[in-house]
mmCIF file of C-alpha atoms in Angstrom:
data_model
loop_
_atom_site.group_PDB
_atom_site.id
_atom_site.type_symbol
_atom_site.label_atom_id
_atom_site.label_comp_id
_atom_site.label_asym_id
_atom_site.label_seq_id
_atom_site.Cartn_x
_atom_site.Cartn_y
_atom_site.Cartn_z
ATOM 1 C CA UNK A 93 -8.809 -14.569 -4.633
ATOM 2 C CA UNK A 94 -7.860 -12.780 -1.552
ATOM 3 C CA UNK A 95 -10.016 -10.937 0.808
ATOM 4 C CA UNK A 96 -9.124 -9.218 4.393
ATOM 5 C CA UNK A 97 -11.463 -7.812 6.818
ATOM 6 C CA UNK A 98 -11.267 -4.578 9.481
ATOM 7 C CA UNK A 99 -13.071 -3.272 11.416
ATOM 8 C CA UNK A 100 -13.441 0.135 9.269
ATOM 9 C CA UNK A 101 -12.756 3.181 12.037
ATOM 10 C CA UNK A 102 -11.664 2.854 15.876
ATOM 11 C CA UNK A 103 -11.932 4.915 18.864
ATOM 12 C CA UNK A 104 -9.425 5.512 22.142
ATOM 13 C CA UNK A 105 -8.352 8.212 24.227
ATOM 14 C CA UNK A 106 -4.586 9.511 25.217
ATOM 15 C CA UNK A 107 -2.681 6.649 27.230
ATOM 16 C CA UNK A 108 -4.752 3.842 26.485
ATOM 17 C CA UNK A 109 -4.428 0.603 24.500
ATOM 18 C CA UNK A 110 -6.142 -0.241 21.287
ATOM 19 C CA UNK A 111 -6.262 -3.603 19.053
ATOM 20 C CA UNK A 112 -7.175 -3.306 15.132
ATOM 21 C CA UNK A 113 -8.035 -7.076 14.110
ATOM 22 C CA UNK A 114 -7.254 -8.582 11.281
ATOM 23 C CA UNK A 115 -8.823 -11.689 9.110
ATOM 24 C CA UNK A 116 -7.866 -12.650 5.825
ATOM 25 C CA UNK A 117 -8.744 -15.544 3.146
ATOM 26 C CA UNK A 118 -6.502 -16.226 1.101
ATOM 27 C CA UNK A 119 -3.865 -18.371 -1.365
ATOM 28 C CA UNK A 120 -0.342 -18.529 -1.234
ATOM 29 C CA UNK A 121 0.022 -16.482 1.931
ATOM 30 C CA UNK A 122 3.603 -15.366 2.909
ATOM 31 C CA UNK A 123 3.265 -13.076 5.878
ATOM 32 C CA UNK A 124 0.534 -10.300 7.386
ATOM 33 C CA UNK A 125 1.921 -6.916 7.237
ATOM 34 C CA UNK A 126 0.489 -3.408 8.745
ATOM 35 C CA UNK A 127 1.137 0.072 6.966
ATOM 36 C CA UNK A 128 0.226 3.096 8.747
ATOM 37 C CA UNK A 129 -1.150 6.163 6.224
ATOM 38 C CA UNK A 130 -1.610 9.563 8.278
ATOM 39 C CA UNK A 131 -4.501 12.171 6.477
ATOM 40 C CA UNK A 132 -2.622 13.538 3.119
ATOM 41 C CA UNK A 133 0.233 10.861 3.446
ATOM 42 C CA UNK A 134 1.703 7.940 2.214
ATOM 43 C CA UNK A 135 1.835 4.526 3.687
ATOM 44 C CA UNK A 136 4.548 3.483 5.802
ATOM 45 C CA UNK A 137 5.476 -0.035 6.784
ATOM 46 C CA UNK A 138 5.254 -0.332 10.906
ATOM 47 C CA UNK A 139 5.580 -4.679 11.111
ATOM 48 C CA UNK A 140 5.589 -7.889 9.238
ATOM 49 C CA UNK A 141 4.652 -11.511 10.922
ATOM 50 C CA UNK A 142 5.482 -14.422 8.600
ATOM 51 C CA UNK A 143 5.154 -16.712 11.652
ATOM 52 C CA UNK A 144 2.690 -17.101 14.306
ATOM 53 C CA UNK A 145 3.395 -14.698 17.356
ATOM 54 C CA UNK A 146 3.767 -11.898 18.535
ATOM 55 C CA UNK A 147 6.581 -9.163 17.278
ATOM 56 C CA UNK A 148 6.752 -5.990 19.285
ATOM 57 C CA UNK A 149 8.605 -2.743 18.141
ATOM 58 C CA UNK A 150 8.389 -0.453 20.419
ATOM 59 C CA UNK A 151 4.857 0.990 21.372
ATOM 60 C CA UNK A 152 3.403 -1.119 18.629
ATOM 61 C CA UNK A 153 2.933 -5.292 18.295
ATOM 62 C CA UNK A 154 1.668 -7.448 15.665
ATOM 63 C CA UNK A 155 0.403 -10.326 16.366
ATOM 64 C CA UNK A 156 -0.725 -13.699 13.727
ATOM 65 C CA UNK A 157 -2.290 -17.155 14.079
ATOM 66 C CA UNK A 158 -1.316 -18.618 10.678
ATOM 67 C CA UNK A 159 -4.211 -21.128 11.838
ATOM 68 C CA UNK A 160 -7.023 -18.914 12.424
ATOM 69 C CA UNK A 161 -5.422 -16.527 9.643
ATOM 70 C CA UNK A 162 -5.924 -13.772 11.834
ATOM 71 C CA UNK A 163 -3.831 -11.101 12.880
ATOM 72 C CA UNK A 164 -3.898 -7.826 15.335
ATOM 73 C CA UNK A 165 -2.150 -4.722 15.970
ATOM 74 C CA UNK A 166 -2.032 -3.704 19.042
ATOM 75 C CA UNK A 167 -0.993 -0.261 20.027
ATOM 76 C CA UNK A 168 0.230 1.083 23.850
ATOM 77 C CA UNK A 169 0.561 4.383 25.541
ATOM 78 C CA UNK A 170 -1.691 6.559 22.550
ATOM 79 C CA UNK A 171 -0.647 9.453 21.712
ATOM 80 C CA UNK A 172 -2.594 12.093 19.260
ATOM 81 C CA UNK A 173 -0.269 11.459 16.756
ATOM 82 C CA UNK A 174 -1.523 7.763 15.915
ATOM 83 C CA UNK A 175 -4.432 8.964 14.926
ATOM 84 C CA UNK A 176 -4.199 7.856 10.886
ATOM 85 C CA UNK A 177 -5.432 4.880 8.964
ATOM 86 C CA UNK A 178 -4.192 1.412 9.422
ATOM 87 C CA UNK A 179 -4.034 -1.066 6.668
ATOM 88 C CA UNK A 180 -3.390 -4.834 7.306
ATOM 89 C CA UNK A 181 -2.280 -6.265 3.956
ATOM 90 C CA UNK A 182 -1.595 -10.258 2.767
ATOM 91 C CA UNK A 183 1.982 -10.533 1.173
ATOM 92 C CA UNK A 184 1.939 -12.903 -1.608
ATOM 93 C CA UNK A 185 5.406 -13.757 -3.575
ATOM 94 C CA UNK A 186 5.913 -10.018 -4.535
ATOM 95 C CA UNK A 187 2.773 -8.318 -3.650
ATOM 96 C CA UNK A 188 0.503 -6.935 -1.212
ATOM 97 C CA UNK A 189 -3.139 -7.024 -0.782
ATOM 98 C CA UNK A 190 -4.907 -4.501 1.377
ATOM 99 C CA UNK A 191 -7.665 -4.488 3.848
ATOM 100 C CA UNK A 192 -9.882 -1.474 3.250
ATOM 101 C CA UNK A 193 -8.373 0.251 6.204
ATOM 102 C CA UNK A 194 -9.101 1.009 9.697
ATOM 103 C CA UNK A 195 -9.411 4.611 10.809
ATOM 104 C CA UNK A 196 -7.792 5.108 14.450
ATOM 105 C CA UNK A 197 -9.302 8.290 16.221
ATOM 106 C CA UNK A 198 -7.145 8.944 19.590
ATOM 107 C CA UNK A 199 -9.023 11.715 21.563
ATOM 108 C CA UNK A 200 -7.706 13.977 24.771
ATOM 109 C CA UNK B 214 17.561 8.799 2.888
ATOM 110 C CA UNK B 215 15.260 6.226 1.026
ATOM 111 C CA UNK B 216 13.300 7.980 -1.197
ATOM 112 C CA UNK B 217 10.303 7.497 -3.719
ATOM 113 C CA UNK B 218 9.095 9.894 -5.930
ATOM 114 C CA UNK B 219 6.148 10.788 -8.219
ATOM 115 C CA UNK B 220 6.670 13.434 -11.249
ATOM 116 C CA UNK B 221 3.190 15.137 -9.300
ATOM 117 C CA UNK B 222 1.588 16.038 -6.190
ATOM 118 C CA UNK B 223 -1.932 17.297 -8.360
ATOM 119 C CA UNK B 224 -2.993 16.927 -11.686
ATOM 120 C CA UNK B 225 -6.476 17.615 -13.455
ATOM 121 C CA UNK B 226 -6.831 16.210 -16.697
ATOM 122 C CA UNK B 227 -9.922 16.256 -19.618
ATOM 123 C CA UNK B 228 -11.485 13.466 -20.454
ATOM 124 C CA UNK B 229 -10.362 11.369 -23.097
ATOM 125 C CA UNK B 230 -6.732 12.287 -22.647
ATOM 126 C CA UNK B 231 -3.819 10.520 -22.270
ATOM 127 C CA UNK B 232 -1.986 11.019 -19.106
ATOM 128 C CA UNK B 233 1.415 9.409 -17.980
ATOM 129 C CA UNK B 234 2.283 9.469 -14.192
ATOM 130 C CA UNK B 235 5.412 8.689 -13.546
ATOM 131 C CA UNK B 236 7.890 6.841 -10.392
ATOM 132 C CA UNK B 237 10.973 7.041 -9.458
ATOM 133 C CA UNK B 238 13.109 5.163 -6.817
ATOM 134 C CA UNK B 239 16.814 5.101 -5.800
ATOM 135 C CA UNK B 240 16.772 2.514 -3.515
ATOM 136 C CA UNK B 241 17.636 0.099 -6.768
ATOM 137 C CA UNK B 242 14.515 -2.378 -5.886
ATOM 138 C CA UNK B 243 13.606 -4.550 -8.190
ATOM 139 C CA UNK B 244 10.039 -4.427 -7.983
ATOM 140 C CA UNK B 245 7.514 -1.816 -8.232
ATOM 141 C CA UNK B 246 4.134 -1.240 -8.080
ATOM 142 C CA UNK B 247 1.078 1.143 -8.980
ATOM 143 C CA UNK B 248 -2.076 1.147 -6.831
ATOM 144 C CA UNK B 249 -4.767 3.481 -6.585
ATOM 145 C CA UNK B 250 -6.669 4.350 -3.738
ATOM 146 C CA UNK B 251 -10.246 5.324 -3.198
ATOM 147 C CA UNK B 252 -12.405 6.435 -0.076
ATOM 148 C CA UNK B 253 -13.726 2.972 1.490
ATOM 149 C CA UNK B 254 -11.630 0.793 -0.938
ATOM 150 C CA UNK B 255 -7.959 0.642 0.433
ATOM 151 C CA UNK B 256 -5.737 0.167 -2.159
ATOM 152 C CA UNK B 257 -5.894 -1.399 -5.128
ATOM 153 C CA UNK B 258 -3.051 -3.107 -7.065
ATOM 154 C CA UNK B 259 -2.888 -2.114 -11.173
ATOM 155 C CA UNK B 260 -0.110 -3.495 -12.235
ATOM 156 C CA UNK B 261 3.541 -4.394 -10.842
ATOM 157 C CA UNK B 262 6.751 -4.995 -12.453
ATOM 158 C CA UNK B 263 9.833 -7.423 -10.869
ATOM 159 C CA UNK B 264 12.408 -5.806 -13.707
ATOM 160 C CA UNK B 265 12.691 -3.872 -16.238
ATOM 161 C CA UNK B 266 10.349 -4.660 -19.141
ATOM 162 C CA UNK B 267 8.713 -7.110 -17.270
ATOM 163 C CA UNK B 268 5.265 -6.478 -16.118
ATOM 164 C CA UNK B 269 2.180 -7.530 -14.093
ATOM 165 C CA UNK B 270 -1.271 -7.013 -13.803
ATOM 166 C CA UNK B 271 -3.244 -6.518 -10.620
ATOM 167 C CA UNK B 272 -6.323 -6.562 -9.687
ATOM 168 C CA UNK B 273 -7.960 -3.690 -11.387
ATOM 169 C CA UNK B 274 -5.468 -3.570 -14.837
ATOM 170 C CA UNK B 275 -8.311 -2.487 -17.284
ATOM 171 C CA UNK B 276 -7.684 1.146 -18.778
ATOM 172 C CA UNK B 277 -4.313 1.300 -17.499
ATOM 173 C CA UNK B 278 -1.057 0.499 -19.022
ATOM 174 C CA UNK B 279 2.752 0.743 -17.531
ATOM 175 C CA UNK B 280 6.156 0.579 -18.994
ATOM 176 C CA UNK B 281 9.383 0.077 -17.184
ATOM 177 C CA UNK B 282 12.497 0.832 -19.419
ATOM 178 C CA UNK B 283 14.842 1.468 -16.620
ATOM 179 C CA UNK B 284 15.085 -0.244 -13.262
ATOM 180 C CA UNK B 285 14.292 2.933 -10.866
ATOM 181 C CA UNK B 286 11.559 4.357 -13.210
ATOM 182 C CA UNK B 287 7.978 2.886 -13.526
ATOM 183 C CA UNK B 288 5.402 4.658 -15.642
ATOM 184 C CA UNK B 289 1.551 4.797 -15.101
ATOM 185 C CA UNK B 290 -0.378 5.626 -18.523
ATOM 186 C CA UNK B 291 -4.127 6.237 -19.235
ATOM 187 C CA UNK B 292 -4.536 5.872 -23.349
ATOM 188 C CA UNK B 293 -7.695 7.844 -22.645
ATOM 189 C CA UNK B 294 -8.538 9.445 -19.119
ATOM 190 C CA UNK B 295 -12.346 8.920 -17.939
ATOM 191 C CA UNK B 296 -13.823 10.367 -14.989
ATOM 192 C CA UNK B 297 -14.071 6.664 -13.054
ATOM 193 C CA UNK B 298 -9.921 6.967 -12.926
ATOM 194 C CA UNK B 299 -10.302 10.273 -11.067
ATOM 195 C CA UNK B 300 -8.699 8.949 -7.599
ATOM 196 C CA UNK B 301 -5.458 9.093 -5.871
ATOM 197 C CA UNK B 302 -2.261 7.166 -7.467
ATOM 198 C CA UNK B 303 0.393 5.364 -5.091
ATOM 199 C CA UNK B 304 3.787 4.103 -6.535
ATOM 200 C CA UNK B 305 6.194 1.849 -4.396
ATOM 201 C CA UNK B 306 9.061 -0.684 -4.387
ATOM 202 C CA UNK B 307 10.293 -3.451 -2.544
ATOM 203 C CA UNK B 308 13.309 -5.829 -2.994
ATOM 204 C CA UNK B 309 12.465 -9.315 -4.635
ATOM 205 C CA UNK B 310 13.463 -11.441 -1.847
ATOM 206 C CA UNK B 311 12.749 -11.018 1.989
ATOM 207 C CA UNK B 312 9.345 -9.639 3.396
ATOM 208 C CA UNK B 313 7.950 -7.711 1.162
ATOM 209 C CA UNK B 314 8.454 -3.862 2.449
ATOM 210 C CA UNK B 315 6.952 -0.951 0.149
ATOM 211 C CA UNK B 316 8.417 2.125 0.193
ATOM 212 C CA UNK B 317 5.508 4.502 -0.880
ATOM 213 C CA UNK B 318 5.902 7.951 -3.122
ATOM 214 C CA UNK B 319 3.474 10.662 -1.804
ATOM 215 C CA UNK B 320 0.971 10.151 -4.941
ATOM 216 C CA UNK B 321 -0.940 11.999 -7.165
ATOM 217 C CA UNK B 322 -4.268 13.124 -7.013
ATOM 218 C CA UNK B 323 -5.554 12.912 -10.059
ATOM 219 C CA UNK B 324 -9.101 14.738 -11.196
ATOM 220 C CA UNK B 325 -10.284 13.844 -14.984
ATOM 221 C CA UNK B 326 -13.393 16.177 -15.754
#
């Protein structure tokens, strides 16, 4: 089986930087992925690591350690509107499993 | 514009029925997938399909069915609705090959009372 863990809700204000880690056990692992889901939403892809490093897009990175099967995403310069729900998810051949989730609250 | 979309945004349903929720894409993926997704849970795969006619289960199959007759339409069914399936339903498609990027419809809330 797979299983992923998050921390389940995260706190930052305006400006600042905040990491949402990632660890996952798991078979026939293909790459660590993050989704972003804002209140009322869907999910929307923001990165994909199938090797170990980091990839940056912008204000955002993702980081994995195919070793330590771990994996972060890190955001920069907050702004209210990342407040929303972050999932890390596992990609297998053709699917996905999902952490449970980490609620980001970015504050004034 | 990419787009994937779910027949609808709300439905409330009566126990014991049988209730079809329905996908479409135009992005001509090959896969797609049904998840549902409850408070505290993430989401949970039901079952996925790679082509038409060809299905999957997840990992939470049991009171669910799909079908898949064409390539950009992938159907959710409940032979008989119970209050336990009252949660919110995600479609989404990806291409076979490459890294696995879902394109999500905005789901349906579904209430069975």
């Amino acid at each position: 089986g797979q299983s992923l863990e998050q921390p389940s809700e995260v706190t930052a204000v305006e400006g600042a930087i905040v990491q949402i880690n990632c660890t996952y056990q798991t078979s026939g692992f293909y790459g660590l992925s993050w989704y972003q889901q804002h209140d009322g939403g869907a999910p929307t892809f923001l990165s994909y690591n199938a090797l170990d490093g980091l990839e940056e897009t912008g204000r955002f990175s993702s980081f994995l350690s195919r070793s330590d099967s771990y994996g972060y995403l890190l955001l920069q310069e907050l702004q209210m509107k990342d407040s929303a729900s972050y999932f890390c998810a596992v990609s297998g051949y053709s699917t996905l499993t999902f952490g449970k989730g980490t609620m980001l609250l970015v504050s004034p | 514009d990419v787009k994937v979309t779910q027949s609808s945004r709300y439905l409330v349903k009566r126990t014991g029925e049988k209730v079809f929720l329905e996908c479409v894409q135009d992005m001509d993926h090959e896969n797609m997938f049904w998840y549902r997704q409850d408070p505290g849970l993430g989401l949970r795969l039901i079952y996925f399909s790679y082509d038409v006619k060809m299905k999957e289960k997840g990992d939470i199959p049991e009171g669910y069915s799909v079908s898949r007759e064409k390539k950009e339409r992938f159907s959710l069914i409940l032979e008989s609705a119970s209050t336990n399936q009252t949660s919110m339903y995600l479609c989404a498609s990806s291409l076979r090959q490459g890294r696995n990027e879902q394109f999500f419809g905005p789901g349906t809330r579904l209430t069975v009372l």
